[in-house]
PDB file of C-alpha atoms in Angstrom:
ATOM      1  CA  MET A 160      89.975 121.307 128.536  1.00  0.00           C
ATOM      2  CA  THR A 161      91.380 124.513 130.045  1.00  0.00           C
ATOM      3  CA  ALA A 162      94.346 126.265 128.659  1.00  0.00           C
ATOM      4  CA  MET A 163      96.440 125.134 131.637  1.00  0.00           C
ATOM      5  CA  GLU A 164      95.309 121.658 131.108  1.00  0.00           C
ATOM      6  CA  MET A 165      96.358 121.804 127.452  1.00  0.00           C
ATOM      7  CA  VAL A 166      99.789 123.013 128.440  1.00  0.00           C
ATOM      8  CA  GLY A 167     100.073 120.244 131.101  1.00  0.00           C
ATOM      9  CA  LEU A 168      99.135 117.753 128.470  1.00  0.00           C
ATOM     10  CA  PHE A 169     101.744 118.878 126.113  1.00  0.00           C
ATOM     11  CA  GLY A 170     104.369 118.650 128.839  1.00  0.00           C
ATOM     12  CA  LEU A 171     103.328 115.082 129.594  1.00  0.00           C
ATOM     13  CA  GLY A 172     103.588 114.210 126.013  1.00  0.00           C
ATOM     14  CA  VAL A 173     107.281 115.800 125.700  1.00  0.00           C
ATOM     15  CA  GLY A 174     108.510 113.795 128.726  1.00  0.00           C
ATOM     16  CA  VAL A 175     106.851 110.603 127.596  1.00  0.00           C
ATOM     17  CA  GLY A 176     108.133 111.056 124.266  1.00  0.00           C
ATOM     18  CA  ALA A 177     111.678 111.412 125.406  1.00  0.00           C
ATOM     19  CA  LEU A 178     111.534 108.131 127.290  1.00  0.00           C
ATOM     20  CA  ILE A 179     110.103 106.423 124.378  1.00  0.00           C
ATOM     21  CA  GLY A 180     112.855 107.624 122.186  1.00  0.00           C
ATOM     22  CA  CYS A 181     115.609 106.953 124.372  1.00  0.00           C
ATOM     23  CA  VAL A 182     114.919 103.771 126.114  1.00  0.00           C
ATOM     24  CA  GLY A 183     111.702 102.620 124.449  1.00  0.00           C
ATOM     25  CA  ILE A 184     109.659 102.546 127.579  1.00  0.00           C
ATOM     26  CA  GLY A 185     107.422 105.679 128.644  1.00  0.00           C
ATOM     27  CA  GLY A 186     104.183 104.919 126.911  1.00  0.00           C
ATOM     28  CA  VAL A 187     103.211 103.013 129.985  1.00  0.00           C
ATOM     29  CA  LEU A 188     102.996 106.368 131.860  1.00  0.00           C
ATOM     30  CA  LEU A 189     100.718 108.240 129.192  1.00  0.00           C
ATOM     31  CA  VAL A 190      97.440 106.343 129.999  1.00  0.00           C
ATOM     32  CA  PRO A 191      97.345 106.398 133.702  1.00  0.00           C
ATOM     33  CA  SER A 192      98.479 110.189 133.660  1.00  0.00           C
ATOM     34  CA  MET A 193      95.720 111.123 131.244  1.00  0.00           C
ATOM     35  CA  ALA A 194      93.363 109.382 133.577  1.00  0.00           C
ATOM     36  CA  LEU A 195      94.413 110.508 136.963  1.00  0.00           C
ATOM     37  CA  LEU A 196      95.666 114.072 136.081  1.00  0.00           C
ATOM     38  CA  PHE A 197      93.281 115.228 133.339  1.00  0.00           C
ATOM     39  CA  ASP A 198      90.338 113.041 134.273  1.00  0.00           C
ATOM     40  CA  VAL A 199      90.143 111.354 130.856  1.00  0.00           C
ATOM     41  CA  PRO A 200      87.991 107.988 130.946  1.00  0.00           C
ATOM     42  CA  ILE A 201      90.533 104.987 130.769  1.00  0.00           C
ATOM     43  CA  HIS A 202      89.165 103.669 127.360  1.00  0.00           C
ATOM     44  CA  VAL A 203      89.407 107.041 125.663  1.00  0.00           C
ATOM     45  CA  ALA A 204      92.959 107.629 127.138  1.00  0.00           C
ATOM     46  CA  ILE A 205      93.964 104.174 125.522  1.00  0.00           C
ATOM     47  CA  ALA A 206      92.567 105.053 122.280  1.00  0.00           C
ATOM     48  CA  VAL A 207      94.146 108.468 122.410  1.00  0.00           C
ATOM     49  CA  ALA A 208      97.611 107.027 123.081  1.00  0.00           C
ATOM     50  CA  MET A 209      97.394 104.540 120.196  1.00  0.00           C
ATOM     51  CA  VAL A 210      96.780 107.350 117.670  1.00  0.00           C
ATOM     52  CA  CYS A 211      99.786 109.371 119.039  1.00  0.00           C
ATOM     53  CA  TYR A 212     102.140 106.615 118.854  1.00  0.00           C
ATOM     54  CA  ILE A 213     101.658 106.304 115.068  1.00  0.00           C
ATOM     55  CA  PHE A 214     103.447 109.654 114.916  1.00  0.00           C
ATOM     56  CA  SER A 215     106.151 109.095 117.651  1.00  0.00           C
ATOM     57  CA  GLY A 216     106.690 105.740 116.314  1.00  0.00           C
ATOM     58  CA  ALA A 217     107.571 107.046 112.676  1.00  0.00           C
ATOM     59  CA  VAL A 218     109.951 109.697 114.194  1.00  0.00           C
ATOM     60  CA  GLY A 219     111.687 106.960 116.188  1.00  0.00           C
ATOM     61  CA  VAL A 220     111.812 104.446 113.207  1.00  0.00           C
ATOM     62  CA  THR A 221     113.353 107.241 111.061  1.00  0.00           C
ATOM     63  CA  ILE A 222     116.218 108.212 113.431  1.00  0.00           C
ATOM     64  CA  TYR A 223     116.956 104.514 114.529  1.00  0.00           C
ATOM     65  CA  THR A 224     117.017 103.382 110.727  1.00  0.00           C
ATOM     66  CA  ARG A 225     119.419 106.074 109.821  1.00  0.00           C
ATOM     67  CA  ARG A 226     121.587 105.003 112.754  1.00  0.00           C
ATOM     68  CA  GLY A 227     121.379 101.305 111.689  1.00  0.00           C
ATOM     69  CA  SER A 228     120.037 100.342 114.861  1.00  0.00           C
ATOM     70  CA  ILE A 229     116.810  98.235 113.739  1.00  0.00           C
ATOM     71  CA  VAL A 230     117.386  94.597 112.708  1.00  0.00           C
ATOM     72  CA  TRP A 231     114.565  94.487 109.883  1.00  0.00           C
ATOM     73  CA  ARG A 232     114.962  90.734 109.390  1.00  0.00           C
ATOM     74  CA  ASP A 233     113.674  90.166 112.830  1.00  0.00           C
ATOM     75  CA  ALA A 234     111.476  93.214 112.886  1.00  0.00           C
ATOM     76  CA  ARG A 235     109.153  91.957 109.812  1.00  0.00           C
ATOM     77  CA  TRP A 236     108.335  88.770 111.464  1.00  0.00           C
ATOM     78  CA  ILE A 237     107.419  90.591 114.814  1.00  0.00           C
ATOM     79  CA  VAL A 238     105.294  93.020 112.793  1.00  0.00           C
ATOM     80  CA  GLY A 239     103.505  89.979 111.165  1.00  0.00           C
ATOM     81  CA  GLY A 240     102.268  88.729 114.522  1.00  0.00           C
ATOM     82  CA  ALA A 241     101.648  92.111 115.974  1.00  0.00           C
ATOM     83  CA  VAL A 242      99.405  93.638 113.506  1.00  0.00           C
ATOM     84  CA  PRO A 243      96.339  91.018 113.728  1.00  0.00           C
ATOM     85  CA  ALA A 244      96.912  90.730 117.545  1.00  0.00           C
ATOM     86  CA  ALA A 245      96.724  94.678 118.074  1.00  0.00           C
ATOM     87  CA  PHE A 246      93.400  94.707 116.210  1.00  0.00           C
ATOM     88  CA  ALA A 247      92.143  91.985 118.431  1.00  0.00           C
ATOM     89  CA  GLY A 248      93.466  93.624 121.468  1.00  0.00           C
ATOM     90  CA  ALA A 249      91.462  96.772 120.501  1.00  0.00           C
ATOM     91  CA  PHE A 250      88.126  94.733 120.634  1.00  0.00           C
ATOM     92  CA  ALA A 251      89.238  93.001 123.722  1.00  0.00           C
ATOM     93  CA  VAL A 252      90.022  96.453 125.588  1.00  0.00           C
ATOM     94  CA  SER A 253      86.305  97.714 124.860  1.00  0.00           C
ATOM     95  CA  VAL A 254      84.929  94.772 126.953  1.00  0.00           C
ATOM     96  CA  THR A 255      87.784  94.003 129.413  1.00  0.00           C
ATOM     97  CA  PRO A 256      89.273  95.943 132.235  1.00  0.00           C
ATOM     98  CA  GLY A 257      92.567  94.384 131.680  1.00  0.00           C
ATOM     99  CA  VAL A 258      93.784  94.422 135.168  1.00  0.00           C
ATOM    100  CA  TRP A 259      95.357  90.951 135.204  1.00  0.00           C
ATOM    101  CA  LEU A 260      97.064  91.670 131.925  1.00  0.00           C
ATOM    102  CA  GLU A 261      98.602  94.784 133.449  1.00  0.00           C
ATOM    103  CA  ALA A 262      99.801  92.719 136.555  1.00  0.00           C
ATOM    104  CA  LEU A 263     101.512  90.180 134.432  1.00  0.00           C
ATOM    105  CA  ILE A 264     103.044  93.059 132.276  1.00  0.00           C
ATOM    106  CA  ALA A 265     104.309  94.623 135.476  1.00  0.00           C
ATOM    107  CA  ALA A 266     106.062  91.369 136.789  1.00  0.00           C
ATOM    108  CA  LEU A 267     107.720  90.836 133.232  1.00  0.00           C
ATOM    109  CA  ILE A 268     109.049  94.343 133.377  1.00  0.00           C
ATOM    110  CA  VAL A 269     110.505  94.044 136.859  1.00  0.00           C
ATOM    111  CA  PHE A 270     111.897  90.645 135.985  1.00  0.00           C
ATOM    112  CA  ALA A 271     113.533  91.814 132.716  1.00  0.00           C
ATOM    113  CA  GLY A 272     114.839  94.769 134.439  1.00  0.00           C
ATOM    114  CA  VAL A 273     116.515  92.893 137.210  1.00  0.00           C
ATOM    115  CA  HIS A 274     117.880  90.428 134.905  1.00  0.00           C
ATOM    116  CA  ALA A 275     119.367  93.017 132.959  1.00  0.00           C
ATOM    117  CA  MET A 276     121.107  94.607 135.771  1.00  0.00           C
ATOM    118  CA  ARG A 277     122.773  91.372 136.822  1.00  0.00           C
ATOM    119  CA  ARG A 278     123.721  89.988 133.595  1.00  0.00           C
ATOM    120  CA  ASP A 279     127.371  90.588 132.179  1.00  0.00           C
ATOM    121  CA  ALA A 280     126.709  92.512 129.053  1.00  0.00           C
ATOM    122  CA  ALA A 281     129.603  91.349 127.331  1.00  0.00           C
ATOM    123  CA  ARG A 282     128.846  87.636 127.615  1.00  0.00           C
ATOM    124  CA  GLY A 283     124.923  87.829 127.449  1.00  0.00           C
ATOM    125  CA  GLU A 284     124.228  90.319 124.664  1.00  0.00           C
ATOM    126  CA  LYS A 285     124.426  89.265 120.846  1.00  0.00           C
ATOM    127  CA  PRO A 286     123.756  91.789 118.171  1.00  0.00           C
ATOM    128  CA  ASP A 287     121.491  89.156 116.417  1.00  0.00           C
ATOM    129  CA  PRO A 288     120.461  86.066 118.848  1.00  0.00           C
ATOM    130  CA  GLY A 289     119.281  84.144 115.784  1.00  0.00           C
ATOM    131  CA  LEU A 290     115.765  83.482 116.899  1.00  0.00           C
ATOM    132  CA  ALA A 291     113.399  81.327 114.693  1.00  0.00           C
ATOM    133  CA  PRO A 292     110.873  83.358 112.738  1.00  0.00           C
ATOM    134  CA  PRO A 293     107.837  81.446 114.203  1.00  0.00           C
ATOM    135  CA  PHE A 294     109.072  82.421 117.853  1.00  0.00           C
ATOM    136  CA  LEU A 295     109.573  86.135 116.618  1.00  0.00           C
ATOM    137  CA  PHE A 296     106.041  86.053 115.026  1.00  0.00           C
ATOM    138  CA  LEU A 297     104.784  84.675 118.659  1.00  0.00           C
ATOM    139  CA  ILE A 298     106.729  87.510 120.394  1.00  0.00           C
ATOM    140  CA  GLY A 299     104.892  89.923 118.037  1.00  0.00           C
ATOM    141  CA  ALA A 300     101.508  88.683 118.684  1.00  0.00           C
ATOM    142  CA  MET A 301     101.967  88.920 122.456  1.00  0.00           C
ATOM    143  CA  THR A 302     103.330  92.437 122.081  1.00  0.00           C
ATOM    144  CA  GLY A 303     100.374  93.510 119.655  1.00  0.00           C
ATOM    145  CA  ILE A 304      97.613  92.271 121.925  1.00  0.00           C
ATOM    146  CA  GLY A 305      99.288  93.390 125.282  1.00  0.00           C
ATOM    147  CA  SER A 306      99.817  96.827 123.880  1.00  0.00           C
ATOM    148  CA  ALA A 307      96.396  97.450 122.303  1.00  0.00           C
ATOM    149  CA  MET A 308      94.876  96.497 125.725  1.00  0.00           C
ATOM    150  CA  THR A 309      97.036  98.606 127.885  1.00  0.00           C
ATOM    151  CA  GLY A 310      97.741 101.637 125.512  1.00  0.00           C
ATOM    152  CA  THR A 311     101.549 101.121 125.713  1.00  0.00           C
ATOM    153  CA  GLY A 312     102.182 100.977 121.995  1.00  0.00           C
ATOM    154  CA  GLY A 313     104.565  98.020 121.885  1.00  0.00           C
ATOM    155  CA  PRO A 314     107.822  99.052 123.438  1.00  0.00           C
ATOM    156  CA  LEU A 315     106.823  98.245 127.108  1.00  0.00           C
ATOM    157  CA  ILE A 316     106.361  94.606 126.304  1.00  0.00           C
ATOM    158  CA  LEU A 317     108.775  94.248 123.394  1.00  0.00           C
ATOM    159  CA  VAL A 318     111.898  95.719 124.960  1.00  0.00           C
ATOM    160  CA  PRO A 319     111.836  93.681 128.285  1.00  0.00           C
ATOM    161  CA  ILE A 320     111.220  90.542 126.110  1.00  0.00           C
ATOM    162  CA  THR A 321     114.255  91.106 123.665  1.00  0.00           C
ATOM    163  CA  VAL A 322     116.617  92.406 126.455  1.00  0.00           C
ATOM    164  CA  ALA A 323     115.938  89.052 128.175  1.00  0.00           C
ATOM    165  CA  LEU A 324     116.524  87.177 125.067  1.00  0.00           C
ATOM    166  CA  GLY A 325     119.949  88.790 124.618  1.00  0.00           C
ATOM    167  CA  TYR A 326     119.502  91.743 122.106  1.00  0.00           C
ATOM    168  CA  PRO A 327     121.688  94.747 123.125  1.00  0.00           C
ATOM    169  CA  ALA A 328     119.810  97.608 124.800  1.00  0.00           C
ATOM    170  CA  LEU A 329     120.009  99.810 121.617  1.00  0.00           C
ATOM    171  CA  THR A 330     118.858  97.119 119.297  1.00  0.00           C
ATOM    172  CA  ALA A 331     115.809  96.184 121.506  1.00  0.00           C
ATOM    173  CA  VAL A 332     114.658  99.748 121.520  1.00  0.00           C
ATOM    174  CA  GLY A 333     115.070  99.842 117.772  1.00  0.00           C
ATOM    175  CA  LEU A 334     112.920  96.790 117.316  1.00  0.00           C
ATOM    176  CA  SER A 335     110.325  98.482 119.580  1.00  0.00           C
ATOM    177  CA  GLN A 336     110.465 101.632 117.498  1.00  0.00           C
ATOM    178  CA  ALA A 337     109.754  99.484 114.199  1.00  0.00           C
ATOM    179  CA  VAL A 338     106.719  97.721 115.710  1.00  0.00           C
ATOM    180  CA  GLN A 339     105.287 100.567 117.228  1.00  0.00           C
ATOM    181  CA  VAL A 340     103.663 102.177 114.242  1.00  0.00           C
ATOM    182  CA  PRO A 341     101.961  99.030 112.816  1.00  0.00           C
ATOM    183  CA  ILE A 342     100.736  98.175 116.261  1.00  0.00           C
ATOM    184  CA  ALA A 343      99.274 101.665 116.839  1.00  0.00           C
ATOM    185  CA  ALA A 344      97.636 101.894 113.453  1.00  0.00           C
ATOM    186  CA  SER A 345      96.111  98.535 113.873  1.00  0.00           C
ATOM    187  CA  ALA A 346      94.736  99.137 117.052  1.00  0.00           C
ATOM    188  CA  THR A 347      93.599 102.683 116.011  1.00  0.00           C
ATOM    189  CA  VAL A 348      91.272 100.993 113.351  1.00  0.00           C
ATOM    190  CA  GLY A 349      89.707  99.001 116.047  1.00  0.00           C
ATOM    191  CA  ASN A 350      89.512 101.753 118.525  1.00  0.00           C
ATOM    192  CA  ILE A 351      87.610 103.880 116.280  1.00  0.00           C
ATOM    193  CA  ALA A 352      85.240 100.992 115.423  1.00  0.00           C
ATOM    194  CA  TYR A 353      84.780  99.870 119.108  1.00  0.00           C
ATOM    195  CA  GLY A 354      85.610 103.015 121.213  1.00  0.00           C
ATOM    196  CA  VAL A 355      85.876 106.850 121.359  1.00  0.00           C
ATOM    197  CA  VAL A 356      88.911 109.115 120.267  1.00  0.00           C
ATOM    198  CA  ASP A 357      89.181 112.468 121.937  1.00  0.00           C
ATOM    199  CA  TRP A 358      90.702 114.310 118.726  1.00  0.00           C
ATOM    200  CA  ARG A 359      91.792 117.559 120.408  1.00  0.00           C
ATOM    201  CA  ALA A 360      93.889 115.540 123.000  1.00  0.00           C
ATOM    202  CA  THR A 361      95.144 113.602 120.455  1.00  0.00           C
ATOM    203  CA  ALA A 362      96.584 116.465 118.474  1.00  0.00           C
ATOM    204  CA  ILE A 363      98.105 118.181 121.538  1.00  0.00           C
ATOM    205  CA  LEU A 364      99.779 114.777 122.526  1.00  0.00           C
ATOM    206  CA  SER A 365     100.620 113.834 119.041  1.00  0.00           C
ATOM    207  CA  VAL A 366     102.945 117.105 118.489  1.00  0.00           C
ATOM    208  CA  ALA A 367     104.486 116.599 121.897  1.00  0.00           C
ATOM    209  CA  LEU A 368     105.354 113.052 121.407  1.00  0.00           C
ATOM    210  CA  ILE A 369     106.982 113.591 117.980  1.00  0.00           C
ATOM    211  CA  GLY A 370     109.426 116.333 119.574  1.00  0.00           C
ATOM    212  CA  GLY A 371     110.043 114.412 122.797  1.00  0.00           C
ATOM    213  CA  THR A 372     110.779 111.238 120.867  1.00  0.00           C
ATOM    214  CA  ALA A 373     113.085 112.971 118.528  1.00  0.00           C
ATOM    215  CA  LEU A 374     114.999 114.450 121.213  1.00  0.00           C
ATOM    216  CA  GLY A 375     115.000 110.785 123.145  1.00  0.00           C
ATOM    217  CA  ALA A 376     116.237 109.008 120.148  1.00  0.00           C
ATOM    218  CA  ARG A 377     119.246 111.391 119.529  1.00  0.00           C
ATOM    219  CA  ALA A 378     120.015 111.225 123.149  1.00  0.00           C
ATOM    220  CA  ALA A 379     120.105 107.181 122.896  1.00  0.00           C
ATOM    221  CA  HIS A 380     122.620 107.469 120.200  1.00  0.00           C
ATOM    222  CA  ALA A 381     124.997 109.900 122.166  1.00  0.00           C
ATOM    223  CA  VAL A 382     125.053 107.868 125.319  1.00  0.00           C
ATOM    224  CA  PRO A 383     127.464 104.939 125.999  1.00  0.00           C
ATOM    225  CA  THR A 384     125.958 101.334 125.623  1.00  0.00           C
ATOM    226  CA  ALA A 385     126.795 100.416 129.292  1.00  0.00           C
ATOM    227  CA  THR A 386     125.131 103.675 130.469  1.00  0.00           C
ATOM    228  CA  LEU A 387     122.042 103.181 128.266  1.00  0.00           C
ATOM    229  CA  ARG A 388     121.934  99.506 129.538  1.00  0.00           C
ATOM    230  CA  ARG A 389     121.918 100.786 133.299  1.00  0.00           C
ATOM    231  CA  LEU A 390     119.329 103.503 132.541  1.00  0.00           C
ATOM    232  CA  LEU A 391     117.216 101.028 130.675  1.00  0.00           C
ATOM    233  CA  SER A 392     117.197  98.740 133.509  1.00  0.00           C
ATOM    234  CA  TRP A 393     116.357 101.159 136.174  1.00  0.00           C
ATOM    235  CA  VAL A 394     113.523 102.338 134.074  1.00  0.00           C
ATOM    236  CA  LEU A 395     112.033  99.167 133.735  1.00  0.00           C
ATOM    237  CA  VAL A 396     112.261  98.242 137.443  1.00  0.00           C
ATOM    238  CA  LEU A 397     110.890 101.642 138.500  1.00  0.00           C
ATOM    239  CA  VAL A 398     108.068 101.411 135.857  1.00  0.00           C
ATOM    240  CA  GLY A 399     107.113  97.822 136.759  1.00  0.00           C
ATOM    241  CA  LEU A 400     107.131  98.657 140.690  1.00  0.00           C
ATOM    242  CA  SER A 401     105.100 101.699 139.985  1.00  0.00           C
ATOM    243  CA  MET A 402     102.386  99.525 137.924  1.00  0.00           C
ATOM    244  CA  VAL A 403     102.367  97.112 140.856  1.00  0.00           C
ATOM    245  CA  ILE A 404     101.848  99.956 143.341  1.00  0.00           C
ATOM    246  CA  ARG A 405      99.058 101.521 141.235  1.00  0.00           C
ATOM    247  CA  LEU A 406      97.357  98.068 140.703  1.00  0.00           C
ATOM    248  CA  GLY A 407      97.464  97.406 144.512  1.00  0.00           C
ATOM    249  CA  TYR A 408      96.185 100.801 145.535  1.00  0.00           C
ATOM    250  CA  GLY A 409      93.436 100.628 143.040  1.00  0.00           C
ATOM    251  CA  HIS A 410      92.374  97.068 144.530  1.00  0.00           C
ATOM    252  CA  LEU A 411      92.559  98.478 148.183  1.00  0.00           C
ATOM    253  CA  ALA A 412      90.696 101.526 147.229  1.00  0.00           C
ATOM    254  CA  ALA A 413      87.954  99.429 145.597  1.00  0.00           C
ATOM    255  CA  PRO A 414      84.591  99.232 147.452  1.00  0.00           C
TER     256      PRO A 414
END
């Protein structure tokens, strides 16, 4: 990896980290960017991303906890379902291309973004929707296996689900920060066992993601709730559509 590539990788990490810290979404851009811009094999890119999310997630959790933006009662049940599922997902990613899962996630993201745009925030959001623990556990399992298989770390899947279920945008992002560290750690154990981790790229991206996540998390608490909600909605829709386009292009380009 050249010096320019390392600088570019660092810049990518700062940008992605800012999105993760601010709206919980951003990790989806990391793996394809590493693969397309820096020619990193997709399985290696996923493994690198999951290691990095341990550090960026720790920063996000610290900041969101200090601000009281994490509902820990719900987070514990989600984490309980996510950790074993993430380890299973790490094994699955070593033997599965995951294209159908990516397509499903893309559809879910677009739906959640459009739904968030149209719903009246004053009527639809509840600080605590009162979901049953088994349901939260199931949400965690879906988040864990999907995140490990796509290298997204957790927020990409959890934020759309929790927003659709009525959580305020800031609370949804806070939950995604809480679940990111255990998912990333569990998946990393599996990736080390089943795959390959590029530790130099991991070091560069980890530092960049930490800085970017800290900036994004602070920005999220300085922005009015309505503005954050609109930003989150547009990010969801744009990320989902970009995934659909990427998957469609890959299908058409395939021999």
